[in-house]
Amino acid sequence: MSEKIYAWLLRLYPSRFRETYGDDALQLFRDRARDEKGFFASLRLWLDLLVDLAGSLPREHLLMRSALSGASTQPCRDGTPSFQVLEGKGPHPGALLFGCVVSMTVLAVLPILISHVESSRPSATSTTQPQRPAEERSSSGHQVPQAASGPKEEINGGAKNAGEDATAQGQPVNAAGTKPSDARQNGFRSNSLLPAPGSPRQQGAAGSIVQAAKLEAAERRRVIDGAVSNLRKYYIDPDVAQKTADALLAHEKNGDDDAVMEGGAFADLLNRQMKDVSHEAYLLVVYYETGVPEDPPDPTLAERARYKRTMVRNHCTFEKVTILPHNIGYLKLNAFPDLEACRPTAAAVMSSLNQTDAVIFDLRDNHGGNPKMVALLCGYLFDRPTHLNDFYDRGENSTEHLWTLTPAPGNKLADKPAYVLISSGSFSAAEGFSYDLKMLKRAVIVGETSSGRGHMGMPHRIDDHFMIRVPGIKVINPVSRTNWEGTGVEPDIKVKAADALETAEKLAASRLRKK
């Protein structure tokens, strides 16, 4: 019944929108309705839909009107003017009336429900909470800034931030259509939110933007206190966090920050001060001239549908899939994209290699992505559920586990030789895929030592213009009890990245001849 109602609501959109995104939006609704059970989960789903409807419906109709009004007359070849009359069908008056009634009803009931939920929730003073360790509390006496909240659903590349290492701002609200706060649940994904050192994104956000207003001493103090508080609370190594926080406070006390009056330059200065102590390239204060929202909005169904369509159009970053001589399967994957959007594509790719005698995964240009996609692809190489990684979140003092996902029935790759190609540019989730298979002795790693990103982080808002990204989630392999942070994944066969494919082909062919 709910699906029929939503399908009917989609008819309020222009016909062109329905033809382009209708099927995807309906599938996303089915997925959410299947996963979000219970009264309050269903209520949230419908509230999201109605808010999405109220925001996107007028926009889509305005876009349609703009397209119609922008159509220009075109002369015939003989010079005689010709005119085209374009008509766009608006929504039926009855549909608009129904939408207004539903929206007003929800707006009237929502405050009552919220009040009821808040009144039934136990008081904070009556609930015993575990006390934070002393080193996690700010010695400055200032309140610890809280990270923006958001739905938790997707990996890194891709931090616990796709398709890639798609960054949170490089695609529709992250690779998976999710926000930075999704990082903890999904392992690698938050790495997608962390720019590589010296990248245009970092420079544009924290370096090259010039703030119109000058920073006063009180503002600089607020930013430093926020950075110190978040370091002590979230950074994966408490000792390093304390030393780095002490260094920031010492620089401030000595007046080393007093001459800096611009936001971007101040962020750069703090980053240098922190890196001198922590040697952590991804511990970053970032300045945004346009402001940092307290609670970034969730992606709308239309945005999710657009993301899914874009990923499918780009083959979900599977750049090449083929059968090499000697019946060796080869796939080149440049990210680990969102599982929800790309699971059918991944299944089709692996199915096409199911009859091969060996398989090569080319991750030389892979910058990370979604840990669930890592779990899915690794699953094709095992005949039973296999423990891949644990993710320890220091801020939450919790650990989450990543196991392989069950592949499609009839999978024949579980006992076939596997090879993984990596380079110095292989990043985050690509390193996790390689490291896991190496520790489990399930694949031969060929190429160069990878980049060495084994800690995941997420952004924490300091104030209206400053944010700090703190690596606070540690990947722990169940075999080695450590990870590849700082060292990278060492290949079993070390060759130049350009020679890795040829080397792996020879290794696979030699092994197959011996069988």
XYZ file of C-alpha atoms in Angstrom:
515
model
C 0.000 0.000 0.000
C 2.835 2.430 0.920
C 4.548 1.773 -2.403
C 1.353 2.561 -4.304
C 0.973 5.820 -2.408
C 4.546 6.811 -3.196
C 4.117 5.836 -6.842
C 1.052 8.044 -6.948
C 2.974 10.948 -5.358
C 5.632 10.616 -8.059
C 2.942 11.541 -10.572
C 3.078 15.080 -9.147
C 6.483 15.529 -10.807
C 6.854 16.589 -14.450
C 6.665 13.746 -16.945
C 10.290 14.236 -18.008
C 11.458 13.816 -14.404
C 9.329 10.698 -13.951
C 10.697 9.123 -17.126
C 14.289 9.831 -16.079
C 14.255 9.160 -12.344
C 10.924 7.550 -11.496
C 12.055 3.926 -11.523
C 15.182 4.669 -9.495
C 13.254 6.717 -6.923
C 10.697 3.948 -6.542
C 13.455 1.352 -6.054
C 15.105 3.524 -3.399
C 11.754 3.767 -1.612
C 11.409 -0.030 -1.686
C 14.929 -0.411 -0.250
C 14.283 2.011 2.595
C 10.853 0.581 3.334
C 12.393 -2.887 3.536
C 15.200 -1.821 5.870
C 13.363 0.673 8.092
C 10.801 -1.316 10.056
C 8.736 -0.126 13.022
C 6.491 2.848 13.676
C 9.117 5.545 14.198
C 11.318 4.322 11.339
C 8.318 4.344 8.992
C 7.291 7.758 10.276
C 10.782 9.108 9.589
C 10.693 7.612 6.098
C 7.433 9.366 5.255
C 8.576 12.627 6.821
C 11.691 12.475 4.648
C 9.527 11.834 1.596
C 7.188 14.724 2.338
C 10.053 17.131 3.036
C 11.678 15.949 -0.193
C 8.378 16.467 -1.989
C 7.934 19.981 -0.602
C 11.459 20.974 -1.619
C 12.001 19.222 -4.924
C 8.539 19.394 -6.500
C 8.468 23.203 -6.976
C 12.097 23.106 -8.116
C 11.460 20.489 -10.800
C 8.442 22.379 -12.128
C 10.436 25.623 -12.178
C 13.201 23.878 -14.094
C 10.653 22.575 -16.561
C 9.143 26.036 -17.033
C 12.617 27.483 -17.541
C 13.328 24.905 -20.211
C 10.076 25.705 -21.971
C 10.458 29.464 -21.783
C 14.054 29.199 -22.951
C 13.186 27.510 -26.213
C 13.969 29.903 -29.052
C 12.498 30.175 -32.481
C 14.482 28.592 -35.286
C 14.411 30.004 -38.842
C 13.746 27.735 -41.780
C 16.428 27.310 -44.419
C 14.689 29.801 -46.705
C 14.770 32.469 -44.011
C 11.086 32.269 -43.127
C 10.605 32.362 -39.340
C 9.138 29.236 -37.797
C 7.688 28.890 -34.339
C 7.482 25.944 -32.015
C 4.802 25.821 -29.367
C 5.837 23.749 -26.385
C 3.342 22.687 -23.768
C 4.154 21.269 -20.377
C 1.486 19.468 -18.421
C 1.230 20.629 -14.827
C 0.077 18.391 -12.018
C -3.617 17.703 -11.703
C -5.369 20.149 -9.304
C -6.642 17.210 -7.291
C -3.117 15.901 -6.846
C -1.917 19.289 -5.621
C -4.818 19.491 -3.192
C -4.059 16.024 -1.856
C -0.391 16.891 -1.428
C -1.247 20.065 0.477
C -3.636 18.230 2.784
C -1.098 15.489 3.532
C 1.682 18.013 4.180
C -0.484 20.105 6.520
C -1.588 16.998 8.408
C 1.998 15.865 8.908
C 3.109 19.307 10.045
C 0.278 19.361 12.573
C 0.973 15.880 13.955
C 4.780 16.110 13.961
C 5.141 18.441 17.021
C 2.814 16.190 19.024
C 4.839 13.080 18.180
C 8.139 14.771 18.938
C 6.802 16.003 22.263
C 5.583 12.502 23.086
C 8.951 10.931 22.234
C 10.902 13.507 24.247
C 8.650 13.101 27.293
C 9.043 9.315 27.219
C 12.824 9.445 26.882
C 14.765 8.890 30.158
C 16.283 11.960 31.689
C 19.975 12.480 31.115
C 20.516 12.945 34.835
C 18.761 9.719 35.704
C 20.741 7.563 33.293
C 24.180 6.377 34.280
C 26.682 7.153 31.549
C 30.227 5.771 31.423
C 32.679 8.534 32.242
C 35.200 9.526 29.605
C 38.861 9.045 30.409
C 40.510 12.173 31.742
C 42.620 12.662 28.643
C 39.461 12.865 26.505
C 38.109 15.883 28.401
C 39.239 19.378 27.522
C 41.527 20.926 30.095
C 40.572 24.374 28.854
C 37.112 24.142 30.348
C 35.453 24.869 27.015
C 32.707 22.674 25.627
C 33.814 19.986 23.179
C 32.322 20.790 19.743
C 30.095 18.045 18.454
C 30.334 16.492 15.013
C 27.438 16.981 12.645
C 25.017 14.124 12.951
C 23.610 12.121 10.075
C 22.428 8.754 8.903
C 24.926 5.917 9.192
C 24.958 3.687 6.218
C 28.189 3.333 4.185
C 33.279 2.770 2.965
C 36.112 4.836 2.688
C 37.949 5.658 -0.095
C 36.576 6.065 1.065
C 36.085 6.599 4.836
C 34.210 3.882 7.602
C 33.495 9.306 2.091
C 32.907 7.018 -3.161
C 32.947 5.928 -5.794
C 35.822 6.879 -4.547
C 37.847 7.991 -3.726
C 34.979 10.292 -4.282
C 34.961 13.059 -1.751
C 32.008 14.321 0.159
C 31.893 17.366 -2.063
C 32.903 15.689 -5.291
C 29.637 13.823 -5.744
C 26.080 14.001 -4.576
C 26.541 14.052 -0.785
C 29.265 11.445 -0.838
C 29.718 8.547 -2.981
C 26.869 6.630 -1.543
C 24.580 9.519 -1.146
C 25.476 9.675 2.521
C 27.040 12.233 4.754
C 30.361 12.419 6.597
C 28.811 11.114 9.816
C 28.213 7.770 8.132
C 31.911 7.040 8.499
C 31.923 5.087 11.753
C 29.504 2.397 10.680
C 31.168 1.603 7.423
C 34.829 1.413 8.096
C 36.856 2.766 5.214
C 34.448 5.331 3.897
C 35.581 8.277 5.929
C 38.890 8.209 4.100
C 37.030 9.553 1.110
C 36.508 12.679 3.132
C 40.209 13.161 3.711
C 42.016 14.910 0.860
C 45.490 13.862 -0.077
C 48.186 16.251 1.135
C 48.527 19.255 -1.128
C 45.480 18.309 -3.156
C 43.457 21.101 -4.807
C 40.612 20.375 -2.439
C 42.691 20.965 0.665
C 44.322 24.030 -0.789
C 41.011 25.455 -1.910
C 39.345 24.872 1.423
C 42.093 25.742 3.829
C 44.710 27.592 1.880
C 43.714 29.738 -1.050
C 40.406 31.139 0.290
C 40.852 34.622 1.690
C 38.545 35.613 4.525
C 36.971 39.040 4.198
C 36.737 39.612 7.978
C 39.826 39.507 10.186
C 40.134 36.916 12.929
C 40.157 38.361 16.420
C 42.090 36.812 19.300
C 38.883 35.378 20.816
C 38.024 33.664 17.536
C 41.473 32.125 17.230
C 41.193 30.923 20.828
C 37.817 29.311 20.074
C 39.221 27.434 17.083
C 42.269 26.232 19.035
C 40.080 25.070 21.935
C 37.850 23.209 19.489
C 40.817 21.537 17.840
C 42.293 20.554 21.220
C 38.978 19.149 22.472
C 38.398 17.058 19.358
C 41.984 15.800 19.359
C 41.706 14.578 22.946
C 38.340 12.991 22.363
C 38.696 11.334 18.966
C 42.317 10.876 17.837
C 43.207 7.201 17.677
C 46.420 7.515 19.743
C 45.707 9.264 23.081
C 49.383 9.991 23.785
C 49.950 11.614 20.411
C 46.671 13.491 20.800
C 47.807 14.951 24.128
C 51.227 15.953 22.795
C 49.674 17.587 19.739
C 47.104 19.432 21.853
C 49.845 20.648 24.195
C 51.836 21.917 21.206
C 48.862 23.924 19.912
C 48.316 25.506 23.332
C 52.042 26.272 23.691
C 52.145 28.000 20.301
C 49.144 30.078 21.311
C 50.672 30.991 24.676
C 53.910 32.051 22.968
C 52.011 34.334 20.603
C 52.945 32.343 17.497
C 49.404 32.679 16.129
C 48.852 36.376 16.823
C 49.977 37.694 13.459
C 47.592 35.516 11.424
C 44.308 37.263 10.715
C 42.853 35.306 7.803
C 40.893 32.068 8.157
C 42.641 30.048 5.487
C 46.109 31.076 6.621
C 45.198 30.292 10.238
C 44.051 26.784 9.269
C 47.316 26.225 7.398
C 49.326 27.370 10.420
C 47.498 25.007 12.790
C 47.998 22.127 10.346
C 51.749 22.709 10.285
C 51.886 22.886 14.074
C 49.940 19.628 14.435
C 51.905 17.766 11.771
C 55.233 18.733 13.382
C 54.199 16.667 16.424
C 51.809 14.005 15.138
C 53.399 13.411 11.697
C 49.803 12.732 10.617
C 49.078 14.018 7.111
C 45.313 13.627 7.467
C 44.854 15.497 10.732
C 43.525 18.733 9.276
C 41.831 21.957 10.290
C 39.833 23.186 7.320
C 38.441 26.679 6.786
C 35.262 27.295 4.779
C 34.448 30.857 3.828
C 30.855 29.908 2.991
C 30.273 28.336 6.399
C 30.010 24.880 7.985
C 26.386 23.789 8.576
C 25.550 22.414 12.013
C 23.418 19.629 10.577
C 23.892 19.015 6.833
C 20.630 17.889 5.195
C 20.129 14.297 4.178
C 20.314 13.587 0.438
C 16.896 13.564 -1.150
C 15.527 10.552 -2.991
C 16.008 12.457 -6.226
C 19.682 13.035 -5.407
C 20.146 9.382 -4.541
C 18.473 8.401 -7.783
C 20.744 10.722 -9.769
C 23.811 9.290 -8.027
C 22.743 5.740 -8.756
C 22.079 6.564 -12.397
C 25.480 8.257 -12.697
C 27.262 5.277 -11.180
C 25.466 2.801 -13.414
C 26.223 4.955 -16.445
C 29.929 4.826 -15.467
C 29.807 1.051 -14.921
C 30.268 1.604 -11.168
C 33.979 2.381 -11.785
C 34.679 -1.054 -13.297
C 36.931 0.306 -16.034
C 37.715 -2.981 -17.773
C 36.612 -6.603 -17.493
C 38.043 -9.200 -19.873
C 39.401 -12.719 -20.265
C 43.151 -12.829 -20.819
C 45.058 -15.703 -22.471
C 45.147 -18.966 -20.493
C 41.572 -18.217 -19.332
C 42.701 -15.664 -16.756
C 39.973 -13.260 -15.669
C 40.915 -9.591 -15.343
C 38.990 -6.703 -13.829
C 40.175 -3.121 -13.291
C 38.270 -1.333 -10.544
C 38.975 2.324 -9.762
C 36.873 2.621 -6.581
C 34.717 0.544 -4.273
C 31.335 2.183 -4.922
C 28.155 2.161 -2.885
C 26.787 -1.347 -2.548
C 23.172 -0.247 -2.792
C 23.730 1.378 -6.169
C 26.269 -1.016 -7.639
C 25.624 -4.493 -6.306
C 23.916 -5.652 -9.545
C 26.848 -4.380 -11.619
C 29.404 -6.059 -9.348
C 27.460 -9.318 -9.465
C 27.331 -9.191 -13.256
C 31.079 -8.538 -13.470
C 31.955 -11.426 -11.180
C 29.518 -13.703 -12.975
C 31.284 -12.952 -16.267
C 34.541 -14.229 -14.714
C 32.993 -17.261 -13.039
C 34.339 -19.762 -15.580
C 37.916 -18.479 -15.535
C 40.791 -20.458 -14.033
C 42.395 -17.499 -12.225
C 41.452 -13.881 -11.563
C 43.413 -10.617 -11.402
C 42.055 -7.576 -9.523
C 43.693 -4.376 -10.769
C 43.568 -1.730 -8.001
C 46.521 0.358 -9.145
C 44.286 3.409 -9.689
C 41.809 2.648 -6.916
C 41.448 5.349 -4.257
C 39.035 3.606 -1.909
C 35.314 3.562 -1.348
C 32.719 1.467 0.439
C 33.812 -1.326 2.828
C 30.651 -3.258 2.061
C 31.742 -3.505 -1.572
C 35.108 -4.793 -0.338
C 33.248 -7.443 1.666
C 31.127 -8.395 -1.349
C 34.027 -8.824 -3.785
C 36.188 -10.645 -1.238
C 33.286 -13.004 -0.669
C 33.686 -14.468 -4.157
C 37.108 -15.788 -3.136
C 35.886 -17.832 -0.154
C 33.425 -20.668 0.263
C 32.290 -19.565 3.729
C 31.822 -16.286 5.659
C 35.283 -14.940 6.499
C 36.336 -12.297 9.018
C 38.134 -9.484 7.189
C 38.635 -6.575 9.601
C 37.624 -4.863 12.812
C 37.116 -1.107 13.155
C 37.884 0.413 16.551
C 36.290 3.834 17.093
C 38.083 5.643 19.907
C 35.440 8.364 20.306
C 32.726 5.764 20.821
C 35.034 3.181 22.408
C 33.373 0.581 20.204
C 34.441 -2.039 17.688
C 32.612 -3.123 14.549
C 33.402 -6.188 12.457
C 33.579 -6.646 8.691
C 32.899 -10.105 7.255
C 32.629 -11.240 3.666
C 29.194 -11.114 2.100
C 27.789 -14.292 0.619
C 28.263 -14.317 -3.185
C 25.672 -15.455 -5.674
C 24.844 -19.190 -5.771
C 26.977 -21.110 -8.213
C 30.144 -19.101 -7.563
C 33.205 -21.051 -8.799
C 35.987 -18.619 -7.865
C 36.439 -19.657 -4.239
C 39.306 -22.055 -5.047
C 40.813 -20.240 -8.045
C 44.210 -18.470 -7.870
C 43.827 -14.731 -7.248
C 46.193 -11.811 -7.800
C 45.851 -8.166 -6.722
C 47.739 -5.339 -8.439
C 48.548 -2.269 -6.331
C 50.607 0.903 -6.669
C 51.776 3.770 -4.499
C 48.482 5.434 -5.388
C 46.290 2.605 -4.090
C 44.464 4.135 -1.172
C 42.349 3.202 1.839
C 39.719 0.610 0.871
C 41.965 -0.618 -1.958
C 44.635 -1.203 0.678
C 42.131 -2.940 2.915
C 41.118 -5.325 0.136
C 44.770 -6.135 -0.605
C 45.885 -6.416 3.019
C 42.968 -8.657 4.024
C 43.601 -11.111 1.202
C 47.329 -11.091 1.891
C 46.868 -11.833 5.603
C 44.423 -14.632 4.760
C 46.934 -15.988 2.192
C 44.163 -15.923 -0.391
C 45.816 -13.737 -3.043
C 49.270 -12.800 -4.308
C 49.865 -9.046 -4.146
C 51.882 -7.648 -7.062
C 53.196 -4.114 -7.642
C 54.368 -1.244 -5.434
C 53.945 -0.480 -1.743
C 50.613 1.271 -1.264
C 50.016 4.732 0.231
C 49.575 3.654 3.870
C 46.177 4.883 5.065
C 44.970 2.507 7.803
C 43.273 5.008 10.119
C 39.882 6.422 9.245
C 38.527 9.768 10.279
C 35.591 12.081 9.975
C 34.998 15.824 10.206
C 34.004 17.545 13.428
C 32.540 21.037 13.355
C 34.355 23.650 15.449
C 32.336 26.753 14.583
C 30.619 28.433 11.646
C 33.749 28.438 9.486
C 36.197 25.877 10.867
C 36.144 22.104 10.906
C 38.741 19.553 11.998
C 39.227 16.099 10.508
C 40.542 13.676 13.089
C 41.663 10.112 12.293
C 39.762 8.338 15.042
C 38.945 4.885 13.663
C 41.609 2.215 13.542
C 41.458 -0.799 11.250
C 42.552 -3.967 13.053
C 43.180 -7.075 10.992
C 42.180 -10.254 12.898
C 45.316 -12.094 11.721
C 48.067 -9.493 12.157
C 46.271 -7.528 14.932
C 47.472 -4.341 13.252
C 47.081 -2.624 9.860
C 48.986 -0.862 7.097
C 48.915 2.661 8.581
C 52.107 4.525 7.729
C 53.789 1.513 6.143
C 51.459 0.697 3.268
C 50.669 -2.780 1.995
C 53.886 -4.535 1.010
C 53.437 -6.574 -2.184
C 54.457 -10.235 -2.281
C 56.037 -9.589 -5.674
C 57.525 -6.102 -5.815
C 57.706 -4.581 -9.303
C 56.967 -1.227 -10.871
C 53.252 -0.517 -11.129
C 53.495 -0.391 -14.919
C 54.880 -3.959 -14.958
C 52.453 -5.441 -12.437
C 49.867 -6.785 -14.888
C 52.408 -8.532 -17.082
C 54.062 -10.027 -13.988
C 50.756 -11.272 -12.581
C 49.795 -12.801 -15.935
C 53.055 -14.748 -16.042
C 52.618 -15.912 -12.459
C 49.068 -17.063 -13.089
C 49.937 -18.815 -16.371
C 52.869 -20.605 -14.735
C 50.711 -21.799 -11.865
C 47.964 -23.014 -14.183
C 50.453 -24.983 -16.273
C 51.586 -26.842 -13.146
C 48.073 -27.984 -12.291
